[in-house]
Coordinates of C-alpha atoms and ligand atoms in Angstrom, one line a residue:
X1 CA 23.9 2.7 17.1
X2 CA 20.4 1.2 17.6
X3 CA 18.2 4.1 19.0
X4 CA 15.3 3.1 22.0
X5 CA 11.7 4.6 20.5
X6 CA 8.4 4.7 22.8
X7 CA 5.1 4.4 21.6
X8 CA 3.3 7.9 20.8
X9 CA -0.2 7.2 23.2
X10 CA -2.8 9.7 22.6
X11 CA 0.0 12.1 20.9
X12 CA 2.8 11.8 23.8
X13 CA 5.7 9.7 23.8
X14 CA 5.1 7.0 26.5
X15 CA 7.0 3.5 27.2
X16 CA 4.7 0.5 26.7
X17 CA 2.1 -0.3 29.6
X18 CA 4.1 -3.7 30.7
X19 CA 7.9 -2.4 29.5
X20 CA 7.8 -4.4 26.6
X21 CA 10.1 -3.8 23.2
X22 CA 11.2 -5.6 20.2
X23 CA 14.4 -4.6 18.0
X24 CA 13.8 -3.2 14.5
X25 CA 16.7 -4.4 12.1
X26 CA 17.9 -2.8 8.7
X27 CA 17.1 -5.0 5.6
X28 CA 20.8 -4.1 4.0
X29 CA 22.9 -5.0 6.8
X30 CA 21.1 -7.2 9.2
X31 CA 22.1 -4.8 11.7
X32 CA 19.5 -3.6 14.9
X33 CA 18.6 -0.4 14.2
X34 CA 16.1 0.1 17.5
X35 CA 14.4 -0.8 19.7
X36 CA 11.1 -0.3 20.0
X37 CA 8.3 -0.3 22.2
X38 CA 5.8 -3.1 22.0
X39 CA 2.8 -1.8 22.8
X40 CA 0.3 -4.1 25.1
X41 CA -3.6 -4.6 24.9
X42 CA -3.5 -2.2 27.6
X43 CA -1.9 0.4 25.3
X44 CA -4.4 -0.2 22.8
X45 CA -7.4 0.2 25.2
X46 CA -5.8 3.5 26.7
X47 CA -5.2 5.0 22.8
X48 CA -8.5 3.9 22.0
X49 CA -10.7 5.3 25.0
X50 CA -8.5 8.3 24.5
X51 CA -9.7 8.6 20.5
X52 CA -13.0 8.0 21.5
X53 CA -12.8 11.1 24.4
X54 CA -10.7 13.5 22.0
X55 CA -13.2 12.6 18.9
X56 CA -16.6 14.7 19.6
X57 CA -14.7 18.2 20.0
X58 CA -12.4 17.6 16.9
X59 CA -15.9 16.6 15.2
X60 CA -16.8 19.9 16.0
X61 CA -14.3 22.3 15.3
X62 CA -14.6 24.0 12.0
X63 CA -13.9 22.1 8.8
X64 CA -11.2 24.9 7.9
X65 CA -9.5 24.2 11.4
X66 CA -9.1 20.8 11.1
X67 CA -7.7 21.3 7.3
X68 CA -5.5 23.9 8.6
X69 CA -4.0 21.3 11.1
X70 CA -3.5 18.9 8.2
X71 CA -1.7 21.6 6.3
X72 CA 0.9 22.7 9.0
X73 CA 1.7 18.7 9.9
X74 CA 2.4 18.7 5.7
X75 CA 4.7 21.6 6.4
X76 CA 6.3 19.8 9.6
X77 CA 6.7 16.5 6.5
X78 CA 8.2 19.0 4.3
X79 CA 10.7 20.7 6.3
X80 CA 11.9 17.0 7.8
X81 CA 11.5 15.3 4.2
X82 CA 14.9 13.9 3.6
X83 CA 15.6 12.9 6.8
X84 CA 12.5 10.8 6.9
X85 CA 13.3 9.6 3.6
X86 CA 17.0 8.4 4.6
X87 CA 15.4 6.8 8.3
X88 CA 12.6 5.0 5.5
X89 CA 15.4 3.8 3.4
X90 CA 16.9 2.3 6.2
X91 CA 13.9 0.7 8.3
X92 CA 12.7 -0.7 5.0
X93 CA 15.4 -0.9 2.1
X94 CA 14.0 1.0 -0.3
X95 CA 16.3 3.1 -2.5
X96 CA 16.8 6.9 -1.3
X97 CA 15.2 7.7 -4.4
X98 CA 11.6 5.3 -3.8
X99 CA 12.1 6.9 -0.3
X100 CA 11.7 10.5 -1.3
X101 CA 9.3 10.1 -4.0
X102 CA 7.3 8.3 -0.7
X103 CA 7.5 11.7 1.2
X104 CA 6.6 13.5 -1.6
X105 CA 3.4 11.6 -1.5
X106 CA 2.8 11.7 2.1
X107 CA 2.4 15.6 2.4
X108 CA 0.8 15.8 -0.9
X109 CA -1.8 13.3 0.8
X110 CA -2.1 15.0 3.6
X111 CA -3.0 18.7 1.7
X112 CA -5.1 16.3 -0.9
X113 CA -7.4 15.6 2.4
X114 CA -6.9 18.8 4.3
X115 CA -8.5 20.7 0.8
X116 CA -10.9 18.4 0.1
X117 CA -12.1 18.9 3.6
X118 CA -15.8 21.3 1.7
X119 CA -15.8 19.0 -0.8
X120 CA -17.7 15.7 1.1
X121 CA -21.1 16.5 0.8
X122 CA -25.0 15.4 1.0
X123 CA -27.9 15.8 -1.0
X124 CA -31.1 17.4 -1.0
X125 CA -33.8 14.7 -2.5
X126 CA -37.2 15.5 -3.9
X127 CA -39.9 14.2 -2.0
X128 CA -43.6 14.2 -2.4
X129 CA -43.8 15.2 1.3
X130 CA -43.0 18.6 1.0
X131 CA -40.1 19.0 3.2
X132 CA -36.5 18.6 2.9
X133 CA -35.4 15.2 2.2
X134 CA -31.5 15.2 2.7
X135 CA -28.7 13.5 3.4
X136 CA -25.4 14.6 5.4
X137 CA -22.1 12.8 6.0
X138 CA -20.9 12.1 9.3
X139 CA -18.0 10.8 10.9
X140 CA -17.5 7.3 12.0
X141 CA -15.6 7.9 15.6
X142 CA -12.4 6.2 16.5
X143 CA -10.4 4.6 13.4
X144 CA -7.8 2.0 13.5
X145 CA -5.5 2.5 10.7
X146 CA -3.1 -1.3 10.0
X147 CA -0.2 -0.5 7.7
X148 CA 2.3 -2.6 5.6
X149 CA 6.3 -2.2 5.7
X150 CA 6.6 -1.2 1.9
X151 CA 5.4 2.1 2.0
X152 CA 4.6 3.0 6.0
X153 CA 4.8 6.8 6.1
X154 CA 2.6 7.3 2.7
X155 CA 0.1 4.7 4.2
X156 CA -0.2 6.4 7.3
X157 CA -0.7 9.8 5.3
X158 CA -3.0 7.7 3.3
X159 CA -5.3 7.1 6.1
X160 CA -4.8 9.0 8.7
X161 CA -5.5 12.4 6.5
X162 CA -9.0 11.2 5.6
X163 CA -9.8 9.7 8.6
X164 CA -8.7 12.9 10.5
X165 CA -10.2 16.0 8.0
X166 CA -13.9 14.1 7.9
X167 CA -13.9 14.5 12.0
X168 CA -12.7 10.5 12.9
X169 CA -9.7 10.0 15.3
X170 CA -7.1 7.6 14.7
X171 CA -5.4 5.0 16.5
X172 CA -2.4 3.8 14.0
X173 CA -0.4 0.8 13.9
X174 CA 2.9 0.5 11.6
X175 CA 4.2 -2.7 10.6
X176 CA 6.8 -4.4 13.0
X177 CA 8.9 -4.3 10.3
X178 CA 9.0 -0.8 9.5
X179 CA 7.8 1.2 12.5
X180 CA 10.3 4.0 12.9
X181 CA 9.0 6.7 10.4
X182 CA 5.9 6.8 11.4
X183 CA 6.2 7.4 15.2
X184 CA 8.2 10.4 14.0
X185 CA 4.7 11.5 11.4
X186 CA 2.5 11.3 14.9
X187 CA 4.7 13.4 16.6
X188 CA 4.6 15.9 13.5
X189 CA 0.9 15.9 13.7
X190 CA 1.3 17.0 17.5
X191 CA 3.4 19.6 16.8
X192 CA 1.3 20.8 14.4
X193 CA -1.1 21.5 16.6
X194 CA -3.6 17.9 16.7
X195 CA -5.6 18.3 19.6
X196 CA -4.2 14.5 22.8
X197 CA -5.9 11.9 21.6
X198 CA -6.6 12.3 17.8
X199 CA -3.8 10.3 17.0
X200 CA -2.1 7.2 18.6
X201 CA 0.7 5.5 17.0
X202 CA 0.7 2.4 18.4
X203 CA 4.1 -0.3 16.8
X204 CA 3.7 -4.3 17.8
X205 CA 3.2 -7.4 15.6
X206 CA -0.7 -8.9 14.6
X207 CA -1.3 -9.5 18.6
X208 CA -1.7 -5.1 18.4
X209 CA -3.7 -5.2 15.3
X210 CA -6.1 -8.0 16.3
X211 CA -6.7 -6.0 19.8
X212 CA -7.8 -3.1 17.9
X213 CA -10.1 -5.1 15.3
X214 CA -11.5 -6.4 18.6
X215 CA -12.0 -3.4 20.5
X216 CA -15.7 -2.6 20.5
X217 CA -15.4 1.3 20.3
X218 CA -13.4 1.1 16.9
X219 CA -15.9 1.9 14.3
X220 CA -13.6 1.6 11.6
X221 CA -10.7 -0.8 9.9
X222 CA -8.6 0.5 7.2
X223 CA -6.2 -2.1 6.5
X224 CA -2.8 -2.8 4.0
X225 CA -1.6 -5.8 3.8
X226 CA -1.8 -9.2 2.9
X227 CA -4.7 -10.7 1.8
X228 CA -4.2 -13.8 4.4
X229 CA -4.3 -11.3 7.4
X230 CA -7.3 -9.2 5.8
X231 CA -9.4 -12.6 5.8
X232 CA -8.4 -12.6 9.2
X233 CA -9.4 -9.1 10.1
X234 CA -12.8 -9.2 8.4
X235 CA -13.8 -12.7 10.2
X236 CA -12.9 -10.5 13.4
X237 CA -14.7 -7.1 12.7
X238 CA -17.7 -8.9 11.7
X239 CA -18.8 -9.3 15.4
X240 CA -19.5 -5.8 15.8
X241 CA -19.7 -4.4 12.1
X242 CA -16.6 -2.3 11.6
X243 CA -16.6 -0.7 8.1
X244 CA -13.9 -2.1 6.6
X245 CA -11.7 -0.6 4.3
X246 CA -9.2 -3.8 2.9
X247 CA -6.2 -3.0 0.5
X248 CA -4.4 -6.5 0.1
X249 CA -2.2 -8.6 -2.1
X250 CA -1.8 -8.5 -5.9
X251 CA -0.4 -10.7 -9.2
X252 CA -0.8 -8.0 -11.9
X253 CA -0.5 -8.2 -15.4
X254 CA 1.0 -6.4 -18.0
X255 CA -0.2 -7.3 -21.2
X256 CA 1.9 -6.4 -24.7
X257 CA 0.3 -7.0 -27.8
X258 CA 1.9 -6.5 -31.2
X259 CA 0.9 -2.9 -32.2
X260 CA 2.4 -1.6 -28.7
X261 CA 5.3 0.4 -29.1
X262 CA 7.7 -2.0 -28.5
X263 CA 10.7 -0.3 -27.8
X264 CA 8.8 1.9 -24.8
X265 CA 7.7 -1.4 -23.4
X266 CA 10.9 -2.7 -22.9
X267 CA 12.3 0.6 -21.8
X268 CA 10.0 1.2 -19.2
X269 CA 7.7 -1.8 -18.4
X270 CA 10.7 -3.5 -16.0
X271 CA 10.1 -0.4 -13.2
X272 CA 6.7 -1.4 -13.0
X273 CA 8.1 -4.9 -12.1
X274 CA 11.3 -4.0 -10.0
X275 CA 10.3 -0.8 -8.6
X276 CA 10.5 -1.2 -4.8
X277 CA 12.2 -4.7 -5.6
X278 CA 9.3 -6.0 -6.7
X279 CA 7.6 -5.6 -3.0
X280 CA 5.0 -4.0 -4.4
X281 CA 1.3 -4.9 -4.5
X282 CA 0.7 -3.6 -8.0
X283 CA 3.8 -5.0 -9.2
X284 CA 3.2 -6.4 -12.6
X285 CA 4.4 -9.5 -11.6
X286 CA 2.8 -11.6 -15.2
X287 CA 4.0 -10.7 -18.5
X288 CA 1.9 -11.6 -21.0
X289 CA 3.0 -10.9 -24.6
X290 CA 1.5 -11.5 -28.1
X291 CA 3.6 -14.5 -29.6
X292 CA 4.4 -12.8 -32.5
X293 CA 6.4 -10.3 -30.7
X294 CA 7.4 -12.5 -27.3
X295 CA 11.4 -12.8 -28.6
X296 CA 11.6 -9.4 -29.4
X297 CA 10.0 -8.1 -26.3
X298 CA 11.7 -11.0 -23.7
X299 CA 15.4 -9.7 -25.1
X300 CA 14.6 -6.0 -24.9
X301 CA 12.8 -6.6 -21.0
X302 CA 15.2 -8.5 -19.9
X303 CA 17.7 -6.6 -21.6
X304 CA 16.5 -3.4 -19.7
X305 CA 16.2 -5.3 -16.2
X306 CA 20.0 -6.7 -16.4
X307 CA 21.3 -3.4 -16.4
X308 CA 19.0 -2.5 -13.0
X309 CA 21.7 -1.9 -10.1
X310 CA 21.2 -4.2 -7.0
X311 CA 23.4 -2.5 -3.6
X312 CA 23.2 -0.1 -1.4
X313 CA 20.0 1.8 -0.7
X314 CA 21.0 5.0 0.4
X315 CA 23.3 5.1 -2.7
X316 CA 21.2 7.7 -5.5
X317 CA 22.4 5.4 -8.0
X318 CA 20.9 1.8 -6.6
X319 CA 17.9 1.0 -8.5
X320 CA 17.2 -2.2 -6.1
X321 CA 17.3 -2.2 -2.5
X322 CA 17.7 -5.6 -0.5
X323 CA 14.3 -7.3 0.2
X324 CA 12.7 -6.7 3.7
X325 CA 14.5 -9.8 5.2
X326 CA 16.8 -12.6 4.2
X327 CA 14.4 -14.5 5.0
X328 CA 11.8 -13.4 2.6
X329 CA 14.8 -13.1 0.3
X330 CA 15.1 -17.0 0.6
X331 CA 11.5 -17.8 0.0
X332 CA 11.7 -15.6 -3.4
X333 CA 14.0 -17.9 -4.5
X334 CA 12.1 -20.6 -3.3
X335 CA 9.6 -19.9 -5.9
X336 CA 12.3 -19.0 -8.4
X337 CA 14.2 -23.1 -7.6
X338 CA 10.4 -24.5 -7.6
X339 CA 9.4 -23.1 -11.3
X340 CA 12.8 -24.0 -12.9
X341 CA 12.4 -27.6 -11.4
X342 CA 8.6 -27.8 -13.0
X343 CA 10.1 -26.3 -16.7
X344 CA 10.5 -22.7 -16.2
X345 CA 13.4 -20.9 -17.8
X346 CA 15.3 -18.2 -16.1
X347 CA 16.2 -15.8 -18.9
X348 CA 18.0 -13.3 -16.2
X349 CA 18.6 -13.3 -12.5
X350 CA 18.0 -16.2 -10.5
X351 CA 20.2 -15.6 -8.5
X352 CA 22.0 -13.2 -5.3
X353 CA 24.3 -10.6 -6.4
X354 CA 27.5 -10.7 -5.0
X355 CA 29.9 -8.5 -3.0
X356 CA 27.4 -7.5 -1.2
X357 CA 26.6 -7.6 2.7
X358 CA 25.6 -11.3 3.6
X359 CA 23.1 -10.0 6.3
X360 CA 21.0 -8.1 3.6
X361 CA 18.0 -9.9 1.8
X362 CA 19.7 -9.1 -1.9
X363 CA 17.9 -10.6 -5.4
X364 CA 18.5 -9.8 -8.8
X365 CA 15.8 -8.8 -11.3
X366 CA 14.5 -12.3 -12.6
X367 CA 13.3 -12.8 -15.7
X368 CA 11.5 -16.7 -16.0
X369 CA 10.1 -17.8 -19.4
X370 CA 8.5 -21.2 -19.4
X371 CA 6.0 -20.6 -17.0
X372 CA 2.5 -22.3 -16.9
X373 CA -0.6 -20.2 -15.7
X374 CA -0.8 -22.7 -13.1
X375 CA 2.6 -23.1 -11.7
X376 CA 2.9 -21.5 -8.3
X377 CA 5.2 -18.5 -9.1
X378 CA 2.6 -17.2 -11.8
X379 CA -0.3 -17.4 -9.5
X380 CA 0.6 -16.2 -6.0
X381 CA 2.1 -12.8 -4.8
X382 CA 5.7 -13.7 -4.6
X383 CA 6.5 -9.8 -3.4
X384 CA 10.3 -9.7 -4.7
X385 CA 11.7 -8.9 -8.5
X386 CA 10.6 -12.4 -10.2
X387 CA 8.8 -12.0 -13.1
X388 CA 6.7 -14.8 -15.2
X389 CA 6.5 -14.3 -18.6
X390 CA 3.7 -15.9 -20.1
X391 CA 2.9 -16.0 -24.0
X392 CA -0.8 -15.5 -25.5
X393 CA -2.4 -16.2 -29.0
X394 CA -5.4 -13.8 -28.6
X395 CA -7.1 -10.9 -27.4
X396 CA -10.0 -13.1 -25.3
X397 CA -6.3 -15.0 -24.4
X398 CA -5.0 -12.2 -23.0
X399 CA -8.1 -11.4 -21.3
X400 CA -8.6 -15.0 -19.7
X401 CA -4.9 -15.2 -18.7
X402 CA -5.0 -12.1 -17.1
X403 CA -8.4 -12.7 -14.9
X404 CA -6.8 -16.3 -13.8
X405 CA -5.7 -15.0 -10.8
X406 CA -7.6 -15.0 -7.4
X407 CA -6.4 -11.4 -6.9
X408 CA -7.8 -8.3 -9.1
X409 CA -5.9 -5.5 -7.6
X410 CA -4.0 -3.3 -10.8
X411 CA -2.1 -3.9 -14.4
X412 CA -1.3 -2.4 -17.7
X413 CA -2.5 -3.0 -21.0
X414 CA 0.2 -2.1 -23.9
X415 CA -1.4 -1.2 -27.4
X416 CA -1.6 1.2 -30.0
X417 CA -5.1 0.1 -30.9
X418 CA -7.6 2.6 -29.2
X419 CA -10.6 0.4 -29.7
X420 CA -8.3 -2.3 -28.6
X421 CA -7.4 -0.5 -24.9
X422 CA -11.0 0.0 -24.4
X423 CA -12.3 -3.4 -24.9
X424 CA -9.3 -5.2 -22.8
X425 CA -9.8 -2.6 -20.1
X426 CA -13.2 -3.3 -19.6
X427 CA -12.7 -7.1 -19.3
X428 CA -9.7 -7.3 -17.4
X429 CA -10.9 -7.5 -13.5
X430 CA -9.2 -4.7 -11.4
X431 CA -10.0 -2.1 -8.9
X432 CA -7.5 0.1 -11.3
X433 CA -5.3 -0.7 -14.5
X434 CA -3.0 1.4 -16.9
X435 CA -3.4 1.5 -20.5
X436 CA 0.2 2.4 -22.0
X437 CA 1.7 3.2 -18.5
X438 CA 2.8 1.4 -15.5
X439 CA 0.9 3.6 -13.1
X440 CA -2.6 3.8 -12.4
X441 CA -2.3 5.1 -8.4
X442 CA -3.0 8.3 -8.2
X443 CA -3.8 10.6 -4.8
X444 CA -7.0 11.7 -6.6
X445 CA -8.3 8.8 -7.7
X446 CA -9.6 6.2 -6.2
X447 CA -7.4 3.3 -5.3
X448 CA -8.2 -0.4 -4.3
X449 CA -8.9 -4.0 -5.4
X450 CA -11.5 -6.1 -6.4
X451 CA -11.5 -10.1 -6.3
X452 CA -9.2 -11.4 -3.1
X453 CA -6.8 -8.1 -3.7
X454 CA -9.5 -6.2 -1.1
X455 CA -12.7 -4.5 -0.4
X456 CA -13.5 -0.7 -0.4
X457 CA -10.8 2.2 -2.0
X458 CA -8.8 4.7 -0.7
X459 CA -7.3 8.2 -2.0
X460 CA -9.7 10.7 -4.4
X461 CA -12.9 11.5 -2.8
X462 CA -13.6 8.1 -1.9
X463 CA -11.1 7.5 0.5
X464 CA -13.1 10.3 2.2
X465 CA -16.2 9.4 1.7
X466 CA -15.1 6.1 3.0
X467 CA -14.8 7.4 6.8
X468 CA -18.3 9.3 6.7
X469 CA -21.7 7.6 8.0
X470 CA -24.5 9.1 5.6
X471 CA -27.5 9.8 7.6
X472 CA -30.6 10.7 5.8
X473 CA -32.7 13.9 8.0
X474 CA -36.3 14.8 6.7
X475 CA -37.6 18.4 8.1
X476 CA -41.0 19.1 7.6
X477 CA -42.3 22.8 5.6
X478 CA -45.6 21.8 6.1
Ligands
NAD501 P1 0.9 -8.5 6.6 O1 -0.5 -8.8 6.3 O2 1.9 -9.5 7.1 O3 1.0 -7.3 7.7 C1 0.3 -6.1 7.5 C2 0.0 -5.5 8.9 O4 -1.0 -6.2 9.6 C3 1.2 -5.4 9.8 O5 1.1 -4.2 10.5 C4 1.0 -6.6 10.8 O6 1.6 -6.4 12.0 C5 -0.5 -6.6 10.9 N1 -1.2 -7.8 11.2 C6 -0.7 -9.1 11.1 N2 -1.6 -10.0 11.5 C7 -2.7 -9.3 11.9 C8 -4.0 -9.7 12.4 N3 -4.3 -11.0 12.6 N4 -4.8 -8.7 12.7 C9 -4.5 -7.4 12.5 N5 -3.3 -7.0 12.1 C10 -2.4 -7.9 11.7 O7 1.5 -7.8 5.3 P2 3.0 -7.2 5.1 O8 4.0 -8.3 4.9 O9 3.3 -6.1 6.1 O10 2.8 -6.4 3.7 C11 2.9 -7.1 2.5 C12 1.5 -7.3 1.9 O11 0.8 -6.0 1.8 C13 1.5 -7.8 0.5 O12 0.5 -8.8 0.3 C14 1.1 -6.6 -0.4 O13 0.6 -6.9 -1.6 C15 0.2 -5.9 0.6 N6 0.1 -4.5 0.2 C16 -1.1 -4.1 -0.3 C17 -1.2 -2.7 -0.7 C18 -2.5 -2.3 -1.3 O14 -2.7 -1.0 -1.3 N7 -3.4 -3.1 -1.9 C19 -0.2 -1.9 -0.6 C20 1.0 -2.3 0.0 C21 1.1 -3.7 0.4

């Protein structure tokens, strides 16, 4: 049964200003799974002026009080974890197991900011004036916080934590796709004790999301998505020069050369691939391989991502959920049909599994050998499990094939060459890369693009650092 859900304005649940809703569907059935309330400009100006009210008193209290808050909300996350997980799972078809492993990261986000809270600091600067030159960081004001279906909870952990610890308030708003679980993380962080108005959670399509890159008392923009609607959102913000924080598209390479350990490549490289079914933005989406070892390695990976199980997401033995939509289900094979009629090869996949339910977007891991750096497939963010495998003869090879791309977002390099890994790593163009493993995003560290795949980082310090103003103060001794 499709449940109704309200918007959560200024930290209370409230209908939309003119009544309006749209229906949220489940990616493996096709099925409505809510209704949901669509929230208006109006709702966005109320949340906003509401932030911009609540923000100066949560400025001021104490940097340990504001942590503390964070802290009980991660509790709140905890204690409702596999719940969350299971509604994730089915607003977004990811498997159970991508699901927990998402609300595992969402309260360990939320303590990363909350401890980190004494660790964002200024500078005292010698100066021939003989005062104190230094510098202190400051909060923006009101934030508006734009996530992406894939991951919504972890993303609104991501920025709302950082946001909220450094003294901003937030006005948040989920992806129409996938709005359910985080409604349900605001009104955690009201039970745990966020002052009305800190937090506005705020679902509705681009229309919301370009009325809050409008709004003239948002200071900030942290945005995930694609890189099309992040051109979009800078042109906008550049009117009254929000800081922008961008985290966009991707076409990631993993690159094998011949001393790699092989057989761990072909173990282990697919998941970096089909994790999430591909709808990943550091999904290493090229393959490049050193010819001398391309047979070997195509038959082990493809080998490896035959045996992935397509079906059911709530089942703890699905390794693929269904893509978001059919829809975006029929445009991955789109580019799978285009490639094979301009040469490509599909080695595995290519197709939609069968026996399962015809309203969910289903696609098997796809293998395609054949493909041209050119071709459309190998140079644009397909986001489903597709795969182009591309063959190279050298290192600078490898290096040009993986920089011919417009994005720059993550990848992998496989070797066993030490002075190999460090030469390739600092050539390849990417806000953050892997040498030997398929993961490079880390809470701690900072996370984010380069090239079209964004502007600015998230997570470590940074992400921090990026909701703070510095303002330099000079005080006289003399
Ligand atoms: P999308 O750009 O379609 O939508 C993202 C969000 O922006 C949604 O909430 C949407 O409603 C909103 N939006 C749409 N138009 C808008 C506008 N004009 N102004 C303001 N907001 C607007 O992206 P998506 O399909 O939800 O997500 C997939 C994309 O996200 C992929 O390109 C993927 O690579 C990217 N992504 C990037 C990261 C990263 O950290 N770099 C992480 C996950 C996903």
């Amino acid at each position: 049964m499709a449940t109704s859900e309200q918007l959560v304005l200024a930290g209370t649940r409230t209908p939309s200003a003119d009544g309006k809703t749209f229906t949220v569907y489940e990616p493996a059935t096709g099925a409505e799974l809510a209704e949901v309330a669509y929230a208006s400009v109006e709702d966005v100006d109320r949340a906003v002026a509401a932030a911009v009210t609540a923000q100066e008193s949560w400025a001021d209290q104490a940097p340990s009080a504001r942590a503390a808050v964070l802290h009980r909300w991660a509790d709140l996350v905890e204690a409702r974890a596999e719940e969350l997980a299971v509604l994730q799972t089915r607003e977004n078809g990811l498997t159970i197991r991508e699901s927990r492993g998402m609300l595992w990261a969402t309260s360990a986000l939320l303590r990363y900011s909350a401890d980190a809270v004494d660790k964002i600091v200024g500078e005292t600067i010698p100066n021939d004036a003989g005062g104190l030159l230094m510098t202190q960081r400051e909060p923006l004001g009101v934030v508006a916080a734009i996530t992406a279906w894939n991951a919504p909870i972890a993303m609104a952990a991501q920025k709302a934590g950082p946001a909220l610890v450094t003294g901003n308030t937030v006005v948040l708003k989920p992806s129409e796709l996938a709005p359910l679980t985080s409604l349900i993380f605001g009104d955690l962080a009201s039970e745990a004790g966020l002052p009305e108005g800190c937090l506005s959670i705020l679902p509705g399509d681009g229309s919301v999301g370009r009325a809050l890159v409008e709004n003239r008392a948002v200071a900030r923009v942290t945005f995930t998505g694609s890189t099309a609607t992040g051109q979009d959102i800078a042109l906008r913000a550049a009117s009254t020069f929000k800081r922008l924080t961008l985290e966009l598209g991707g076409k990631s390479a993993a690159i094998v050369f011949a001393d790699a350990d092989l057989d761990r490549v072909c173990a282990v490289a697919p998941e970096a691939m089909f994790g999430l079914a591909g709808q990943d933005c550091c999904a290493r989406s090229r393959l490049l391989i050193h010819e001398s070892v391309y047979d070997q390695v195509i038959e082990g990976y493809a080998r490896t991502s035959a045996r992935l199980k397509v079906g059911d997401p709530l089942d703890e033995t699905t390794d693929l959920g269904p893509l978001i939509s059919v829809a975006q289900r029929d445009r991955v094979h789109g580019f799978v049909e285009e490639s094979v009629a301009d040469g490509a090869v599909v080695v595995t996949g290519g197709a939609k599994p069968a026996g399962l339910p015809e309203g969910g977007g289903w696609y098997v891991p796809t293998v395609l050998t054949g493909v041209r750096p050119d071709m459309r497939v190998a140079q644009e963010e397909v986001f489903g499990p597709v795969v182009s495998v591309i063959p190279f003869a050298t290192e600078e090879e490898a290096i040009r094939l993986a920089n011919d791309t417009q994005y720059g977002l993550s990848g992998s390099i496989w070797t066993g060459n030490i002075a190999r890994a460090i030469r390739v790593s600092r050539k390849v163009k990417s806000g953050v890369l892997a040498v030997n493993s398929n993961t490079s995003n880390y809470l701690q560290a900072p996370f984010g693009g380069v090239k079209q795949s964004g502007i600015g980082r998230a997570n470590g310090l940074a992400g921090l650092e990026a909701n703070t103003e510095l303002k330099t103060l000079f005080m006289d001794g003399t």
